Amino acid sequence: MNVEFAPLNIPLARRLQTVAVLQWVLYFVLLGQMSIAITVMLIIHNYWFLYIPYLTWLYFDWHTPEQGGRRCSWIKNWTLWKHFKDYFPIHLIKTQDLDPSHNYIFGFHPHGILAAGAFGNFSTNYSDFKELFPGFTSYLHVLPLWFWCPVFREYMMSIGLVSVSKKSVSYVVSKEGGGNISVIVLGGAKESLDAHPGKFTLFIRQRKGFVKIALTHGASLVPVFSFGENELFKQVDNPEGSWIRTVQEKLQKIMGFALPLFHARGVFQYNFGLMPYRKAIHTVVGRPIPVHQILHPTEEQIEELHQTYMEELTKLFEEHKGKYGIPEHETLVLK
């Protein structure tokens, strides 16, 4: 195999973009595990003056990720995130105005490998979110287990990430005065195992918890499709029924998150590595689905709204796919 190396005369801006994305990949792949390992080592070597104060703080702060988190404008405004956005680049597209006196749940699709579009658009301050949706605050919900990682959890909350638990989503969409958006990557870990370039498989048919929360609090639902999300990485072929997929699904049930075997390009060469490809991401925010509050929704009411959501999501994909190079014959596969 001929290795294609990056040229030496790359502009500084592109080098900074690479650094920004590299830290993001390491952030999700390594930093959580490293924070746990460091904490364990501090305990083993009895650095009590370090770990006892922090673990005491952690005990009293444990539920903060379910109560809106603790964002830090300084960190969300790091220039690093501008370079991150420009690497792909990431674009946010609005199809309809939203009422800032209401709360909303954005259903983000697809998960992709690392949900770059969700992070770039709804967690940093360098997307067009504030210009397109003035008067709104977005909360990107992620797996609760990430907040079990000491110190790492503080960094996650500082950039606006919160837990995806029922309690956390309910906290956001029940806030008085409106202007709050819960962004949920609905396909979750399972969907990442089907994140192959050119494929549009979404795990949504059994995901109904968000619908019940929307009904309970009267939060409008908004489908969001991120075109290009599945093009950032290649993944080892893992069709359903294969031994690789069987192992991945068993590990997911045990650990709570999936382990897709992904690869793309490297930092100094373009043939292999964990850096995503430079592929444009266009995150399109669809039309809101009005939801009337029902404190105790029935299964029939949940099913009806869920069906409406899937229909609106499909319409969104069909209306916009041609703009972003998707052939006419390609359709969503809803599982």
Tab-separated table of C-alpha atoms in Angstrom:
chain	number	residue	atom	x	y	z
A	1	MET	CA	0.000	0.000	0.000
A	2	ASN	CA	1.331	3.419	-0.971
A	3	VAL	CA	1.191	5.827	1.958
A	4	GLU	CA	0.033	9.340	1.103
A	5	PHE	CA	1.739	11.799	3.441
A	6	ALA	CA	0.459	15.267	4.265
A	7	PRO	CA	2.490	17.995	2.516
A	8	LEU	CA	4.819	20.144	4.604
A	9	ASN	CA	3.468	23.464	3.339
A	10	ILE	CA	-0.028	23.122	4.829
A	11	PRO	CA	-1.431	26.512	5.945
A	12	LEU	CA	-1.331	27.190	9.680
A	13	ALA	CA	-5.150	27.403	9.850
A	14	ARG	CA	-5.498	23.813	8.605
A	15	ARG	CA	-2.877	22.596	11.079
A	16	LEU	CA	-4.815	24.228	13.907
A	17	GLN	CA	-7.982	22.554	12.658
A	18	THR	CA	-6.231	19.184	12.792
A	19	VAL	CA	-5.046	19.815	16.358
A	20	ALA	CA	-8.576	20.811	17.418
A	21	VAL	CA	-10.142	17.662	16.008
A	22	LEU	CA	-7.350	15.433	17.346
A	23	GLN	CA	-8.000	16.606	20.909
A	24	TRP	CA	-11.734	16.009	20.384
A	25	VAL	CA	-11.141	12.416	19.255
A	26	LEU	CA	-8.807	11.780	22.210
A	27	TYR	CA	-11.343	13.472	24.477
A	28	PHE	CA	-13.959	10.840	23.678
A	29	VAL	CA	-11.669	7.854	23.197
A	30	LEU	CA	-9.157	8.191	26.039
A	31	LEU	CA	-9.670	10.989	28.554
A	32	GLY	CA	-12.576	9.423	30.447
A	33	GLN	CA	-10.670	6.189	31.051
A	34	MET	CA	-7.502	8.128	31.937
A	35	SER	CA	-9.324	10.193	34.567
A	36	ILE	CA	-10.548	7.021	36.269
A	37	ALA	CA	-7.076	5.460	36.118
A	38	ILE	CA	-5.440	8.558	37.627
A	39	THR	CA	-7.985	8.653	40.457
A	40	VAL	CA	-7.368	4.978	41.232
A	41	MET	CA	-3.606	5.570	41.290
A	42	LEU	CA	-4.021	8.497	43.696
A	43	ILE	CA	-6.012	6.252	46.022
A	44	ILE	CA	-3.555	3.343	45.756
A	45	HIS	CA	-0.604	5.606	46.571
A	46	ASN	CA	-2.633	7.343	49.300
A	47	TYR	CA	-2.504	10.919	48.035
A	48	TRP	CA	-5.412	11.570	50.367
A	49	PHE	CA	-4.964	15.347	50.317
A	50	LEU	CA	-5.873	15.231	46.615
A	51	TYR	CA	-8.560	12.586	46.320
A	52	ILE	CA	-10.504	13.067	49.573
A	53	PRO	CA	-11.440	16.736	48.902
A	54	TYR	CA	-12.389	15.914	45.312
A	55	LEU	CA	-14.435	12.806	46.175
A	56	THR	CA	-16.202	14.821	48.875
A	57	TRP	CA	-17.024	17.452	46.265
A	58	LEU	CA	-18.149	14.710	43.870
A	59	TYR	CA	-20.552	13.300	46.464
A	60	PHE	CA	-22.364	16.615	46.880
A	61	ASP	CA	-22.196	17.475	43.162
A	62	TRP	CA	-23.273	14.072	41.824
A	63	HIS	CA	-26.676	15.172	40.474
A	64	THR	CA	-25.544	18.358	38.732
A	65	PRO	CA	-25.387	16.662	35.270
A	66	GLU	CA	-29.115	15.963	35.684
A	67	GLN	CA	-29.882	19.535	36.745
A	68	GLY	CA	-28.746	21.514	33.729
A	69	GLY	CA	-25.034	20.972	34.246
A	70	ARG	CA	-22.504	23.715	34.856
A	71	ARG	CA	-21.457	25.363	31.607
A	72	CYS	CA	-18.535	27.760	31.337
A	73	SER	CA	-18.743	30.498	28.689
A	74	TRP	CA	-14.961	30.886	28.684
A	75	ILE	CA	-14.417	27.253	27.672
A	76	LYS	CA	-17.316	27.236	25.180
A	77	ASN	CA	-15.694	30.293	23.559
A	78	TRP	CA	-12.255	28.734	23.116
A	79	THR	CA	-10.934	29.454	19.610
A	80	LEU	CA	-10.166	25.739	19.522
A	81	TRP	CA	-13.841	25.091	18.752
A	82	LYS	CA	-13.777	27.448	15.767
A	83	HIS	CA	-10.952	25.374	14.283
A	84	PHE	CA	-12.933	22.225	15.099
A	85	LYS	CA	-15.964	23.532	13.191
A	86	ASP	CA	-13.879	24.642	10.197
A	87	TYR	CA	-12.074	21.300	9.875
A	88	PHE	CA	-15.045	19.487	8.299
A	89	PRO	CA	-16.658	22.155	8.016
A	90	ILE	CA	-19.889	22.010	10.056
A	91	HIS	CA	-22.997	23.931	8.977
A	92	LEU	CA	-26.335	24.478	10.736
A	93	ILE	CA	-29.460	25.007	8.611
A	94	LYS	CA	-32.823	26.217	9.910
A	95	THR	CA	-36.059	25.443	8.056
A	96	GLN	CA	-38.497	27.267	10.350
A	97	ASP	CA	-38.479	29.780	13.188
A	98	LEU	CA	-39.083	28.528	16.731
A	99	ASP	CA	-40.987	30.287	19.499
A	100	PRO	CA	-38.571	31.195	22.348
A	101	SER	CA	-41.444	31.112	24.840
A	102	HIS	CA	-41.635	27.319	24.374
A	103	ASN	CA	-39.262	24.457	25.180
A	104	TYR	CA	-38.243	21.900	22.547
A	105	ILE	CA	-36.707	18.464	22.137
A	106	PHE	CA	-34.427	18.136	19.108
A	107	GLY	CA	-34.080	14.536	17.939
A	108	PHE	CA	-30.628	14.367	16.324
A	109	HIS	CA	-29.961	11.783	13.556
A	110	PRO	CA	-27.831	9.894	12.735
A	111	HIS	CA	-25.475	9.170	15.616
A	112	GLY	CA	-22.501	8.528	13.350
A	113	ILE	CA	-19.345	7.402	15.151
A	114	LEU	CA	-18.802	10.383	17.475
A	115	ALA	CA	-21.779	12.704	16.706
A	116	ALA	CA	-19.532	15.525	15.476
A	117	GLY	CA	-22.422	17.585	14.098
A	118	ALA	CA	-24.298	17.499	17.400
A	119	PHE	CA	-21.227	18.586	19.344
A	120	GLY	CA	-20.112	21.276	16.907
A	121	ASN	CA	-23.545	22.836	16.471
A	122	PHE	CA	-25.115	22.545	19.911
A	123	SER	CA	-22.250	22.477	22.416
A	124	THR	CA	-19.721	25.087	21.294
A	125	ASN	CA	-20.264	28.815	20.747
A	126	TYR	CA	-18.840	28.868	17.219
A	127	SER	CA	-21.802	27.481	15.299
A	128	ASP	CA	-24.626	29.616	13.898
A	129	PHE	CA	-26.978	28.438	16.652
A	130	LYS	CA	-27.300	31.795	18.455
A	131	GLU	CA	-27.933	33.656	15.189
A	132	LEU	CA	-30.475	31.146	13.879
A	133	PHE	CA	-32.246	30.519	17.187
A	134	PRO	CA	-31.999	33.731	19.249
A	135	GLY	CA	-33.317	33.470	22.781
A	136	PHE	CA	-32.580	29.742	23.087
A	137	THR	CA	-30.150	27.709	25.165
A	138	SER	CA	-29.233	24.229	23.924
A	139	TYR	CA	-28.375	21.255	26.132
A	140	LEU	CA	-26.649	18.323	24.439
A	141	HIS	CA	-27.472	15.117	26.312
A	142	VAL	CA	-24.919	12.281	26.492
A	143	LEU	CA	-24.640	8.926	28.263
A	144	PRO	CA	-24.756	9.273	32.079
A	145	LEU	CA	-21.710	7.018	32.481
A	146	TRP	CA	-19.446	9.797	31.142
A	147	PHE	CA	-20.248	11.751	34.296
A	148	TRP	CA	-18.941	8.921	36.450
A	149	CYS	CA	-15.403	9.862	35.360
A	150	PRO	CA	-13.727	12.105	37.977
A	151	VAL	CA	-12.480	15.516	36.759
A	152	PHE	CA	-13.396	14.575	33.163
A	153	ARG	CA	-17.041	15.171	34.105
A	154	GLU	CA	-16.226	18.778	35.018
A	155	TYR	CA	-14.787	19.380	31.559
A	156	MET	CA	-17.829	17.803	29.924
A	157	MET	CA	-20.252	19.987	31.856
A	158	SER	CA	-18.180	23.093	31.175
A	159	ILE	CA	-18.855	22.777	27.427
A	160	GLY	CA	-22.591	22.324	27.968
A	161	LEU	CA	-23.009	18.551	28.051
A	162	VAL	CA	-25.596	17.041	30.393
A	163	SER	CA	-26.929	13.573	31.163
A	164	VAL	CA	-29.467	11.916	28.869
A	165	SER	CA	-31.400	10.430	31.786
A	166	LYS	CA	-35.159	10.950	32.009
A	167	LYS	CA	-34.663	13.235	35.000
A	168	SER	CA	-32.154	15.380	33.097
A	169	VAL	CA	-34.285	15.843	29.966
A	170	SER	CA	-37.354	16.566	32.090
A	171	TYR	CA	-35.406	19.194	34.032
A	172	VAL	CA	-34.533	21.090	30.835
A	173	VAL	CA	-37.923	20.990	29.092
A	174	SER	CA	-39.861	21.852	32.265
A	175	LYS	CA	-37.937	25.085	32.910
A	176	GLU	CA	-40.175	28.126	33.260
A	177	GLY	CA	-40.278	30.751	30.542
A	178	GLY	CA	-39.247	28.540	27.632
A	179	GLY	CA	-36.222	29.063	25.416
A	180	ASN	CA	-34.626	25.701	26.259
A	181	ILE	CA	-33.726	22.931	23.812
A	182	SER	CA	-32.831	19.378	24.768
A	183	VAL	CA	-30.733	17.842	21.990
A	184	ILE	CA	-30.852	14.037	22.103
A	185	VAL	CA	-28.943	11.742	19.740
A	186	LEU	CA	-31.807	9.272	19.663
A	187	GLY	CA	-30.127	6.323	17.939
A	188	GLY	CA	-27.598	6.076	20.739
A	189	ALA	CA	-24.741	3.641	20.997
A	190	LYS	CA	-26.509	0.912	19.035
A	191	GLU	CA	-26.892	3.134	15.984
A	192	SER	CA	-23.161	3.880	15.882
A	193	LEU	CA	-22.557	0.232	14.916
A	194	ASP	CA	-24.405	0.918	11.650
A	195	ALA	CA	-22.600	4.199	10.913
A	196	HIS	CA	-21.142	3.260	7.533
A	197	PRO	CA	-20.551	5.743	4.675
A	198	GLY	CA	-23.516	5.874	2.316
A	199	LYS	CA	-25.843	4.150	4.780
A	200	PHE	CA	-28.841	5.728	6.518
A	201	THR	CA	-29.941	3.243	9.166
A	202	LEU	CA	-31.615	4.783	12.205
A	203	PHE	CA	-32.654	3.050	15.426
A	204	ILE	CA	-35.851	4.898	16.267
A	205	ARG	CA	-38.834	2.519	16.290
A	206	GLN	CA	-38.291	1.425	19.904
A	207	ARG	CA	-37.107	4.853	21.120
A	208	LYS	CA	-40.270	6.271	22.674
A	209	GLY	CA	-39.093	7.662	26.008
A	210	PHE	CA	-38.455	11.105	24.496
A	211	VAL	CA	-42.014	11.157	23.163
A	212	LYS	CA	-43.464	10.460	26.607
A	213	ILE	CA	-41.340	13.231	28.131
A	214	ALA	CA	-42.464	15.636	25.395
A	215	LEU	CA	-46.125	14.849	26.094
A	216	THR	CA	-45.699	15.059	29.858
A	217	HIS	CA	-44.182	18.544	29.673
A	218	GLY	CA	-45.750	19.868	26.477
A	219	ALA	CA	-42.379	20.258	24.731
A	220	SER	CA	-42.521	20.419	20.943
A	221	LEU	CA	-40.551	17.821	18.999
A	222	VAL	CA	-38.165	18.774	16.206
A	223	PRO	CA	-36.463	16.207	13.936
A	224	VAL	CA	-32.861	17.066	13.011
A	225	PHE	CA	-30.869	15.281	10.308
A	226	SER	CA	-27.119	15.755	10.004
A	227	PHE	CA	-26.102	15.053	6.412
A	228	GLY	CA	-22.506	13.852	6.176
A	229	GLU	CA	-22.325	12.473	9.714
A	230	ASN	CA	-21.806	8.886	8.551
A	231	GLU	CA	-19.133	9.891	6.031
A	232	LEU	CA	-16.484	10.925	8.572
A	233	PHE	CA	-15.145	7.439	9.331
A	234	LYS	CA	-15.008	3.997	7.821
A	235	GLN	CA	-15.914	1.057	9.999
A	236	VAL	CA	-14.902	-2.600	9.933
A	237	ASP	CA	-17.636	-4.557	8.156
A	238	ASN	CA	-19.979	-5.807	10.876
A	239	PRO	CA	-23.288	-7.009	9.411
A	240	GLU	CA	-25.950	-8.227	11.821
A	241	GLY	CA	-25.314	-11.853	12.699
A	242	SER	CA	-21.548	-11.652	12.173
A	243	TRP	CA	-19.241	-12.599	15.036
A	244	ILE	CA	-17.904	-9.034	15.228
A	245	ARG	CA	-21.388	-7.586	15.587
A	246	THR	CA	-22.344	-10.227	18.164
A	247	VAL	CA	-19.325	-9.318	20.314
A	248	GLN	CA	-20.002	-5.583	19.913
A	249	GLU	CA	-23.633	-5.964	20.979
A	250	LYS	CA	-22.714	-8.079	23.998
A	251	LEU	CA	-20.108	-5.527	25.097
A	252	GLN	CA	-22.669	-2.764	24.629
A	253	LYS	CA	-25.126	-4.514	26.944
A	254	ILE	CA	-22.412	-4.984	29.569
A	255	MET	CA	-20.767	-1.536	29.413
A	256	GLY	CA	-23.636	0.659	28.241
A	257	PHE	CA	-21.795	2.029	25.196
A	258	ALA	CA	-20.765	0.612	21.836
A	259	LEU	CA	-17.273	-0.018	20.475
A	260	PRO	CA	-17.382	0.566	16.711
A	261	LEU	CA	-14.111	-0.455	15.039
A	262	PHE	CA	-13.620	2.747	13.079
A	263	HIS	CA	-10.756	4.306	11.159
A	264	ALA	CA	-10.171	7.130	8.712
A	265	ARG	CA	-6.976	9.167	8.222
A	266	GLY	CA	-3.953	10.038	10.327
A	267	VAL	CA	-2.391	13.309	11.417
A	268	PHE	CA	0.607	13.185	9.065
A	269	GLN	CA	-0.703	10.777	6.433
A	270	TYR	CA	-4.054	10.183	4.760
A	271	ASN	CA	-4.270	6.372	4.621
A	272	PHE	CA	-5.099	5.223	8.120
A	273	GLY	CA	-5.745	6.613	11.585
A	274	LEU	CA	-8.421	7.820	14.000
A	275	MET	CA	-8.765	11.326	12.571
A	276	PRO	CA	-12.059	11.857	10.715
A	277	TYR	CA	-12.090	12.685	7.025
A	278	ARG	CA	-12.612	16.302	6.034
A	279	LYS	CA	-16.219	15.870	4.931
A	280	ALA	CA	-18.780	18.662	5.169
A	281	ILE	CA	-21.556	18.218	7.727
A	282	HIS	CA	-24.911	19.921	7.103
A	283	THR	CA	-27.172	19.680	10.144
A	284	VAL	CA	-30.732	20.514	9.078
A	285	VAL	CA	-33.265	21.435	11.765
A	286	GLY	CA	-36.750	20.429	10.649
A	287	ARG	CA	-40.239	21.722	11.331
A	288	PRO	CA	-41.479	21.617	14.942
A	289	ILE	CA	-44.251	19.201	15.855
A	290	PRO	CA	-46.609	20.953	18.315
A	291	VAL	CA	-47.237	18.910	21.455
A	292	HIS	CA	-50.047	19.561	23.915
A	293	GLN	CA	-49.222	18.723	27.507
A	294	ILE	CA	-50.725	15.495	28.832
A	295	LEU	CA	-49.507	14.720	32.341
A	296	HIS	CA	-50.288	11.012	32.063
A	297	PRO	CA	-50.181	10.060	28.373
A	298	THR	CA	-51.582	6.706	27.295
A	299	GLU	CA	-49.686	4.186	25.176
A	300	GLU	CA	-51.927	5.090	22.242
A	301	GLN	CA	-51.080	8.790	22.557
A	302	ILE	CA	-47.369	8.024	22.774
A	303	GLU	CA	-47.572	5.724	19.743
A	304	GLU	CA	-49.480	8.313	17.692
A	305	LEU	CA	-46.967	11.092	18.362
A	306	HIS	CA	-44.048	8.717	17.779
A	307	GLN	CA	-45.476	7.787	14.385
A	308	THR	CA	-45.898	11.477	13.509
A	309	TYR	CA	-42.283	12.113	14.484
A	310	MET	CA	-40.982	9.318	12.243
A	311	GLU	CA	-43.053	10.642	9.334
A	312	GLU	CA	-41.674	14.181	9.806
A	313	LEU	CA	-38.135	12.832	10.072
A	314	THR	CA	-38.558	10.923	6.811
A	315	LYS	CA	-39.987	14.021	5.092
A	316	LEU	CA	-37.021	16.080	6.295
A	317	PHE	CA	-34.565	13.565	4.835
A	318	GLU	CA	-36.410	13.302	1.517
A	319	GLU	CA	-36.781	17.082	1.104
A	320	HIS	CA	-33.091	17.829	1.644
A	321	LYS	CA	-31.115	14.755	0.556
A	322	GLY	CA	-30.651	15.966	-3.027
A	323	LYS	CA	-28.950	19.166	-1.846
A	324	TYR	CA	-26.198	17.173	-0.154
A	325	GLY	CA	-25.332	14.658	-2.840
A	326	ILE	CA	-27.512	11.740	-1.753
A	327	PRO	CA	-28.943	9.797	-4.741
A	328	GLU	CA	-32.703	9.905	-5.221
A	329	HIS	CA	-33.095	6.143	-4.684
A	330	GLU	CA	-31.543	6.255	-1.187
A	331	THR	CA	-34.046	6.175	1.677
A	332	LEU	CA	-33.984	6.039	5.452
A	333	VAL	CA	-34.017	2.593	7.065
A	334	LEU	CA	-35.897	2.874	10.355
A	335	LYS	CA	-35.302	0.038	12.807
